PDB file of N, CA and C in Angstrom:
ATOM      1  N   MET A 185       0.847  -1.177   0.000  1.00 91.00           N
ATOM      2  CA  MET A 185       0.000   0.000   0.000  1.00 91.00           C
ATOM      3  C   MET A 185       0.891   1.239   0.000  1.00 91.00           C
ATOM      4  N   VAL A 186       0.467   2.221  -0.759  1.00 94.00           N
ATOM      5  CA  VAL A 186       1.205   3.467  -0.897  1.00 94.00           C
ATOM      6  C   VAL A 186       0.315   4.598  -0.408  1.00 94.00           C
ATOM      7  N   GLU A 187       0.884   5.495   0.404  1.00 93.00           N
ATOM      8  CA  GLU A 187       0.112   6.634   0.894  1.00 93.00           C
ATOM      9  C   GLU A 187       0.005   7.679  -0.217  1.00 93.00           C
ATOM     10  N   ILE A 188      -1.201   8.180  -0.420  1.00 94.00           N
ATOM     11  CA  ILE A 188      -1.451   9.197  -1.434  1.00 94.00           C
ATOM     12  C   ILE A 188      -2.263  10.323  -0.808  1.00 94.00           C
ATOM     13  N   ASN A 189      -2.311  11.472  -1.488  1.00 93.00           N
ATOM     14  CA  ASN A 189      -3.121  12.578  -0.975  1.00 93.00           C
ATOM     15  C   ASN A 189      -4.486  12.593  -1.663  1.00 93.00           C
ATOM     16  N   LYS A 190      -5.323  13.516  -1.270  1.00 91.00           N
ATOM     17  CA  LYS A 190      -6.705  13.546  -1.761  1.00 91.00           C
ATOM     18  C   LYS A 190      -6.770  13.818  -3.266  1.00 91.00           C
ATOM     19  N   GLN A 191      -5.938  14.733  -3.765  1.00 93.00           N
ATOM     20  CA  GLN A 191      -5.955  15.036  -5.195  1.00 93.00           C
ATOM     21  C   GLN A 191      -5.492  13.833  -6.016  1.00 93.00           C
ATOM     22  N   GLU A 192      -4.434  13.148  -5.557  1.00 94.00           N
ATOM     23  CA  GLU A 192      -3.968  11.946  -6.247  1.00 94.00           C
ATOM     24  C   GLU A 192      -5.038  10.865  -6.212  1.00 94.00           C
ATOM     25  N   ARG A 193      -5.742  10.751  -5.097  1.00 94.00           N
ATOM     26  CA  ARG A 193      -6.812   9.774  -4.970  1.00 94.00           C
ATOM     27  C   ARG A 193      -7.903   9.999  -5.999  1.00 94.00           C
ATOM     28  N   GLU A 194      -8.301  11.255  -6.176  1.00 95.00           N
ATOM     29  CA  GLU A 194      -9.360  11.570  -7.139  1.00 95.00           C
ATOM     30  C   GLU A 194      -8.939  11.226  -8.560  1.00 95.00           C
ATOM     31  N   ILE A 195      -7.713  11.558  -8.932  1.00 95.00           N
ATOM     32  CA  ILE A 195      -7.234  11.295 -10.289  1.00 95.00           C
ATOM     33  C   ILE A 195      -7.087   9.788 -10.525  1.00 95.00           C
ATOM     34  N   ILE A 196      -6.497   9.078  -9.570  1.00 95.00           N
ATOM     35  CA  ILE A 196      -6.322   7.631  -9.724  1.00 95.00           C
ATOM     36  C   ILE A 196      -7.676   6.934  -9.782  1.00 95.00           C
ATOM     37  N   ALA A 197      -8.613   7.353  -8.957  1.00 94.00           N
ATOM     38  CA  ALA A 197      -9.943   6.734  -8.958  1.00 94.00           C
ATOM     39  C   ALA A 197     -10.646   6.940 -10.301  1.00 94.00           C
ATOM     40  N   ASN A 198     -10.449   8.095 -10.935  1.00 95.00           N
ATOM     41  CA  ASN A 198     -11.063   8.361 -12.241  1.00 95.00           C
ATOM     42  C   ASN A 198     -10.410   7.561 -13.353  1.00 95.00           C
ATOM     43  N   ARG A 199      -9.097   7.447 -13.332  1.00 94.00           N
ATOM     44  CA  ARG A 199      -8.372   6.785 -14.412  1.00 94.00           C
ATOM     45  C   ARG A 199      -8.314   5.269 -14.259  1.00 94.00           C
ATOM     46  N   CYS A 200      -8.326   4.794 -13.022  1.00 93.00           N
ATOM     47  CA  CYS A 200      -8.216   3.359 -12.748  1.00 93.00           C
ATOM     48  C   CYS A 200      -9.353   2.944 -11.823  1.00 93.00           C
ATOM     49  N   PRO A 201     -10.562   2.794 -12.335  1.00 92.00           N
ATOM     50  CA  PRO A 201     -11.712   2.536 -11.470  1.00 92.00           C
ATOM     51  C   PRO A 201     -11.639   1.222 -10.694  1.00 92.00           C
ATOM     52  N   GLY A 202     -10.857   0.267 -11.114  1.00 93.00           N
ATOM     53  CA  GLY A 202     -10.782  -1.010 -10.419  1.00 93.00           C
ATOM     54  C   GLY A 202      -9.758  -1.055  -9.302  1.00 93.00           C
ATOM     55  N   VAL A 203      -8.998   0.010  -9.112  1.00 95.00           N
ATOM     56  CA  VAL A 203      -7.947   0.040  -8.098  1.00 95.00           C
ATOM     57  C   VAL A 203      -8.565   0.309  -6.728  1.00 95.00           C
ATOM     58  N   HIS A 204      -8.106  -0.429  -5.726  1.00 95.00           N
ATOM     59  CA  HIS A 204      -8.624  -0.254  -4.372  1.00 95.00           C
ATOM     60  C   HIS A 204      -7.902   0.882  -3.666  1.00 95.00           C
ATOM     61  N   ILE A 205      -8.680   1.832  -3.162  1.00 94.00           N
ATOM     62  CA  ILE A 205      -8.152   2.950  -2.393  1.00 94.00           C
ATOM     63  C   ILE A 205      -8.927   2.974  -1.079  1.00 94.00           C
ATOM     64  N   VAL A 206      -8.199   3.021   0.034  1.00 93.00           N
ATOM     65  CA  VAL A 206      -8.841   3.038   1.341  1.00 93.00           C
ATOM     66  C   VAL A 206      -8.485   4.321   2.074  1.00 93.00           C
ATOM     67  N   ARG A 207      -9.364   4.689   3.009  1.00 91.00           N
ATOM     68  CA  ARG A 207      -9.152   5.879   3.811  1.00 91.00           C
ATOM     69  C   ARG A 207      -9.267   5.491   5.279  1.00 91.00           C
ATOM     70  N   THR A 208      -8.311   5.918   6.070  1.00 89.00           N
ATOM     71  CA  THR A 208      -8.368   5.646   7.503  1.00 89.00           C
ATOM     72  C   THR A 208      -9.213   6.713   8.180  1.00 89.00           C
ATOM     73  N   MET A 209      -9.672   6.425   9.385  1.00 85.00           N
ATOM     74  CA  MET A 209     -10.434   7.384  10.196  1.00 85.00           C
ATOM     75  C   MET A 209     -11.630   7.940   9.418  1.00 85.00           C
ATOM     76  N   LYS A 210     -12.615   7.115   9.182  1.00 77.00           N
ATOM     77  CA  LYS A 210     -13.770   7.482   8.368  1.00 77.00           C
ATOM     78  C   LYS A 210     -14.600   8.619   8.963  1.00 77.00           C
ATOM     79  N   GLN A 211     -14.503   8.828  10.281  1.00 80.00           N
ATOM     80  CA  GLN A 211     -15.250   9.919  10.891  1.00 80.00           C
ATOM     81  C   GLN A 211     -14.652  11.262  10.478  1.00 80.00           C
ATOM     82  N   ARG A 212     -15.277  12.340  10.843  1.00 75.00           N
ATOM     83  CA  ARG A 212     -14.818  13.678  10.468  1.00 75.00           C
ATOM     84  C   ARG A 212     -13.738  14.182  11.428  1.00 75.00           C
ATOM     85  N   SER A 213     -12.715  13.404  11.623  1.00 75.00           N
ATOM     86  CA  SER A 213     -11.687  13.740  12.599  1.00 75.00           C
ATOM     87  C   SER A 213     -10.544  14.554  12.008  1.00 75.00           C
ATOM     88  N   LYS A 214     -10.460  14.659  10.693  1.00 75.00           N
ATOM     89  CA  LYS A 214      -9.373  15.332   9.971  1.00 75.00           C
ATOM     90  C   LYS A 214      -8.023  14.658  10.217  1.00 75.00           C
ATOM     91  N   ARG A 215      -8.060  13.387  10.633  1.00 80.00           N
ATOM     92  CA  ARG A 215      -6.828  12.626  10.838  1.00 80.00           C
ATOM     93  C   ARG A 215      -6.704  11.507   9.815  1.00 80.00           C
ATOM     94  N   HIS A 216      -7.456  11.559   8.744  1.00 86.00           N
ATOM     95  CA  HIS A 216      -7.474  10.452   7.795  1.00 86.00           C
ATOM     96  C   HIS A 216      -6.284  10.512   6.828  1.00 86.00           C
ATOM     97  N   HIS A 217      -5.995   9.356   6.263  1.00 91.00           N
ATOM     98  CA  HIS A 217      -4.972   9.204   5.245  1.00 91.00           C
ATOM     99  C   HIS A 217      -5.539   8.295   4.162  1.00 91.00           C
ATOM    100  N   TYR A 218      -5.075   8.484   2.932  1.00 93.00           N
ATOM    101  CA  TYR A 218      -5.496   7.635   1.830  1.00 93.00           C
ATOM    102  C   TYR A 218      -4.358   6.690   1.469  1.00 93.00           C
ATOM    103  N   TYR A 219      -4.716   5.438   1.171  1.00 95.00           N
ATOM    104  CA  TYR A 219      -3.748   4.448   0.734  1.00 95.00           C
ATOM    105  C   TYR A 219      -4.265   3.767  -0.522  1.00 95.00           C
ATOM    106  N   CYS A 220      -3.350   3.512  -1.450  1.00 95.00           N
ATOM    107  CA  CYS A 220      -3.691   2.904  -2.740  1.00 95.00           C
ATOM    108  C   CYS A 220      -2.919   1.598  -2.878  1.00 95.00           C
ATOM    109  N   GLU A 221      -3.559   0.597  -3.466  1.00 95.00           N
ATOM    110  CA  GLU A 221      -2.847  -0.653  -3.721  1.00 95.00           C
ATOM    111  C   GLU A 221      -1.776  -0.422  -4.784  1.00 95.00           C
ATOM    112  N   GLU A 222      -0.785  -1.277  -4.810  1.00 94.00           N
ATOM    113  CA  GLU A 222       0.337  -1.112  -5.726  1.00 94.00           C
ATOM    114  C   GLU A 222       0.105  -1.817  -7.061  1.00 94.00           C
ATOM    115  N   ALA A 223      -0.995  -1.506  -7.706  1.00 94.00           N
ATOM    116  CA  ALA A 223      -1.281  -2.045  -9.036  1.00 94.00           C
ATOM    117  C   ALA A 223      -0.401  -1.314 -10.054  1.00 94.00           C
ATOM    118  N   LYS A 224       0.028  -2.009 -11.092  1.00 95.00           N
ATOM    119  CA  LYS A 224       0.947  -1.416 -12.066  1.00 95.00           C
ATOM    120  C   LYS A 224       0.398  -0.136 -12.682  1.00 95.00           C
ATOM    121  N   ARG A 225      -0.852  -0.172 -13.091  1.00 94.00           N
ATOM    122  CA  ARG A 225      -1.431   1.001 -13.753  1.00 94.00           C
ATOM    123  C   ARG A 225      -1.533   2.178 -12.793  1.00 94.00           C
ATOM    124  N   ALA A 226      -1.948   1.923 -11.568  1.00 95.00           N
ATOM    125  CA  ALA A 226      -2.062   2.991 -10.579  1.00 95.00           C
ATOM    126  C   ALA A 226      -0.688   3.577 -10.253  1.00 95.00           C
ATOM    127  N   MET A 227       0.328   2.739 -10.175  1.00 95.00           N
ATOM    128  CA  MET A 227       1.683   3.226  -9.883  1.00 95.00           C
ATOM    129  C   MET A 227       2.222   4.071 -11.032  1.00 95.00           C
ATOM    130  N   ARG A 228       1.862   3.708 -12.260  1.00 95.00           N
ATOM    131  CA  ARG A 228       2.276   4.495 -13.419  1.00 95.00           C
ATOM    132  C   ARG A 228       1.651   5.887 -13.365  1.00 95.00           C
ATOM    133  N   VAL A 229       0.357   5.949 -13.064  1.00 95.00           N
ATOM    134  CA  VAL A 229      -0.345   7.224 -12.966  1.00 95.00           C
ATOM    135  C   VAL A 229       0.251   8.051 -11.824  1.00 95.00           C
ATOM    136  N   LEU A 230       0.473   7.440 -10.685  1.00 95.00           N
ATOM    137  CA  LEU A 230       1.012   8.140  -9.522  1.00 95.00           C
ATOM    138  C   LEU A 230       2.421   8.666  -9.795  1.00 95.00           C
ATOM    139  N   GLU A 231       3.241   7.869 -10.463  1.00 95.00           N
ATOM    140  CA  GLU A 231       4.594   8.305 -10.792  1.00 95.00           C
ATOM    141  C   GLU A 231       4.570   9.542 -11.681  1.00 95.00           C
ATOM    142  N   ARG A 232       3.721   9.538 -12.677  1.00 94.00           N
ATOM    143  CA  ARG A 232       3.620  10.697 -13.574  1.00 94.00           C
ATOM    144  C   ARG A 232       3.080  11.918 -12.842  1.00 94.00           C
ATOM    145  N   LEU A 233       2.144  11.735 -11.946  1.00 93.00           N
ATOM    146  CA  LEU A 233       1.612  12.849 -11.162  1.00 93.00           C
ATOM    147  C   LEU A 233       2.694  13.461 -10.289  1.00 93.00           C
ATOM    148  N   ARG A 234       3.443  12.621  -9.622  1.00 92.00           N
ATOM    149  CA  ARG A 234       4.472  13.099  -8.692  1.00 92.00           C
ATOM    150  C   ARG A 234       5.677  13.690  -9.404  1.00 92.00           C
ATOM    151  N   ARG A 235       5.939  13.265 -10.643  1.00 92.00           N
ATOM    152  CA  ARG A 235       7.018  13.874 -11.420  1.00 92.00           C
ATOM    153  C   ARG A 235       6.601  15.212 -12.002  1.00 92.00           C
ATOM    154  N   GLY A 236       5.306  15.493 -11.981  1.00 87.00           N
ATOM    155  CA  GLY A 236       4.826  16.765 -12.496  1.00 87.00           C
ATOM    156  C   GLY A 236       4.482  16.757 -13.968  1.00 87.00           C
ATOM    157  N   GLU A 237       4.560  15.593 -14.606  1.00 73.00           N
ATOM    158  CA  GLU A 237       4.242  15.515 -16.028  1.00 73.00           C
ATOM    159  C   GLU A 237       2.775  15.804 -16.289  1.00 73.00           C
ATOM    160  N   ASP A 238       1.927  15.547 -15.283  1.00 63.00           N
ATOM    161  CA  ASP A 238       0.493  15.689 -15.488  1.00 63.00           C
ATOM    162  C   ASP A 238      -0.094  16.743 -14.563  1.00 63.00           C
ATOM    163  N   ALA A 239       0.745  17.643 -14.062  1.00 54.00           N
ATOM    164  CA  ALA A 239       0.257  18.659 -13.105  1.00 54.00           C
ATOM    165  C   ALA A 239      -0.778  19.583 -13.733  1.00 54.00           C
ATOM    166  N   GLN A 240      -0.557  20.000 -14.971  1.00 53.00           N
ATOM    167  CA  GLN A 240      -1.496  20.911 -15.617  1.00 53.00           C
ATOM    168  C   GLN A 240      -2.640  20.168 -16.287  1.00 53.00           C
ATOM    169  N   ASN A 241      -2.494  18.873 -16.487  1.00 56.00           N
ATOM    170  CA  ASN A 241      -3.505  18.083 -17.182  1.00 56.00           C
ATOM    171  C   ASN A 241      -4.174  17.130 -16.193  1.00 56.00           C
ATOM    172  N   GLY A 242      -5.211  17.586 -15.525  1.00 52.00           N
ATOM    173  CA  GLY A 242      -5.896  16.749 -14.552  1.00 52.00           C
ATOM    174  C   GLY A 242      -6.617  15.576 -15.173  1.00 52.00           C
ATOM    175  N   GLY A 243      -6.914  15.653 -16.442  1.00 51.00           N
ATOM    176  CA  GLY A 243      -7.627  14.583 -17.112  1.00 51.00           C
ATOM    177  C   GLY A 243      -6.692  13.742 -17.934  1.00 51.00           C
ATOM    178  N   GLY A 244      -7.213  13.127 -18.957  1.00 53.00           N
ATOM    179  CA  GLY A 244      -6.395  12.304 -19.829  1.00 53.00           C
ATOM    180  C   GLY A 244      -6.549  10.848 -19.521  1.00 53.00           C
ATOM    181  N   GLN A 245      -6.051  10.008 -20.408  1.00 51.00           N
ATOM    182  CA  GLN A 245      -6.169   8.570 -20.233  1.00 51.00           C
ATOM    183  C   GLN A 245      -4.871   7.928 -20.678  1.00 51.00           C
ATOM    184  N   TRP A 246      -4.361   7.024 -19.867  1.00 48.00           N
ATOM    185  CA  TRP A 246      -3.174   6.264 -20.223  1.00 48.00           C
ATOM    186  C   TRP A 246      -3.501   4.801 -20.277  1.00 48.00           C
ATOM    187  N   SER A 247      -2.711   4.056 -21.026  1.00 43.00           N
ATOM    188  CA  SER A 247      -2.883   2.608 -21.089  1.00 43.00           C
ATOM    189  C   SER A 247      -2.103   1.950 -19.992  1.00 43.00           C
TER     190      SER A 247
END
């Protein structure tokens, strides 16, 4: 499992609908964290997001 932020979660969930993403502390405690499974496609999307290649392009589709 890889820790991700809310913006990364939204983009990964849109591009890879089958990837499991979990959130800790479901209550409104503001102590939650998001974790994503290490699926190849999700890791590819996350790597590009973190490198900044897709910072201006919130959408798009990759294989």
